């Protein structure tokens, strides 16, 4: 740390992204990317003509992409916000709506806490129950910014939209942000509530189900007034935060919806198969509606298993947080990758009593 850093950031603990090692080729099951490439039309859109157009700034309003997303999800373009990944949107949301503090589960996406700290938003972390389920009543009438990932990460578990509605209705003075980064893998979207509640903000991403993590594109739905607030902060930070190519690829992605529905179905099938196989090996596997599994075995502690898998060329995500340190989060890859993963797990545990 230099002597120049504003003291208000001195204690800030930055988010630690999943590792991206370059020392060897890993089967990468650690950052919830898609194992499948973007749709052929999306790849084909990256022409040298488009590359040449990079001399021009992108459309800061993202009008064409907003219109396409609005048509796909049956909302108005004024209901749509775009930014550089959904992380960028979460950042703006904590900046914009955190003045009364924020509340989120103790086990959830680690960035919520970082954004709270960054924007000096007082946070309250509510413990999930012993089985990692979330009691929606804990979030009713909080009078704070409520942030819930549904499905949750890293557990993959969901809560029904009827319960989300109670949370949204009972926090009318504050924004309720539902992070639907993983909803396309079997979760239930709360988008139908949008017209009814001006305090509901739903965030989404192209990084998981849309196979575009490297493009950095996130989107959110909310009442036009909420979206205008977010736009104000975006235009006060970096109006051009989504580059030209990514905007174009985003449009092509939306035009190829059926390709992505099919890849999501494939991932769901592989997920359910992998969960069964892990259970046969004696693992506890939480019920997941996401593109990952959260699993633990009594035969080996989570960190050792993570290390042994890494030595054998398979990367999974381990979190050292006390309550979950025996678990690993395993992104669902292709069927072949998961077969290799399971073989490695069997080899590692083979020698265990
Ligand atoms: N929300 C959740 C719950 C996540 O797991 C992630 C991925 N790390 C994100 C948001 C952010 O994704 P992105 O910035 O790639 O859109």
Short mmCIF file of C-alpha atoms and ligand atoms in Angstrom, two decimals, residues 15 31-32 84-88 90 109 112 149 151-153 179 181-182 204-208 213 216-218 329, ligand 1:
data_model
loop_
_atom_site.label_atom_id
_atom_site.label_comp_id
_atom_site.label_asym_id
_atom_site.label_seq_id
_atom_site.Cartn_x
_atom_site.Cartn_y
_atom_site.Cartn_z
CA UNK A 15 -12.46 -9.98 -4.01
CA UNK A 31 -15.23 -20.42 -12.09
CA UNK A 32 -18.62 -21.56 -13.40
CA UNK A 84 -19.51 -4.79 -17.92
CA UNK A 85 -20.54 -8.09 -16.35
CA UNK A 86 -23.09 -8.40 -13.59
CA UNK A 87 -20.30 -7.59 -11.11
CA UNK A 88 -20.36 -4.08 -12.56
CA UNK A 90 -23.77 -5.15 -8.37
CA UNK A 109 -21.48 -14.63 -3.53
CA UNK A 112 -21.54 -8.64 -2.01
CA UNK A 149 -28.71 -14.87 -5.26
CA UNK A 151 -30.03 -19.91 -7.19
CA UNK A 152 -27.56 -19.14 -4.43
CA UNK A 153 -23.82 -19.48 -4.93
CA UNK A 179 -29.10 -12.04 -8.52
CA UNK A 181 -26.72 -15.25 -12.57
CA UNK A 182 -27.56 -18.98 -12.59
CA UNK A 204 -28.37 -11.44 -14.95
CA UNK A 205 -25.21 -12.27 -16.86
CA UNK A 206 -23.99 -13.52 -20.23
CA UNK A 207 -21.07 -15.23 -18.43
CA UNK A 208 -22.68 -18.55 -17.54
CA UNK A 213 -17.62 -14.87 -19.60
CA UNK A 216 -17.94 -9.26 -19.86
CA UNK A 217 -21.61 -8.49 -20.27
CA UNK A 218 -24.26 -8.22 -17.60
CA UNK A 329 -17.75 -26.13 -5.64
N1 LIG B 1 -23.41 -13.22 -9.28
C1 LIG B 1 -23.03 -14.45 -8.90
C2 LIG B 1 -23.88 -15.17 -7.90
C3 LIG B 1 -21.87 -15.02 -9.42
O1 LIG B 1 -21.47 -16.24 -9.02
C4 LIG B 1 -21.12 -14.31 -10.38
C5 LIG B 1 -19.90 -14.95 -11.02
N2 LIG B 1 -18.74 -14.92 -10.31
C6 LIG B 1 -21.53 -13.04 -10.72
C7 LIG B 1 -22.69 -12.52 -10.16
C8 LIG B 1 -20.74 -12.15 -11.64
O2 LIG B 1 -20.68 -12.61 -12.93
P1 LIG B 1 -20.24 -11.67 -14.14
O3 LIG B 1 -19.59 -10.43 -13.57
O4 LIG B 1 -19.29 -12.50 -14.93
O5 LIG B 1 -21.49 -11.32 -14.86
#
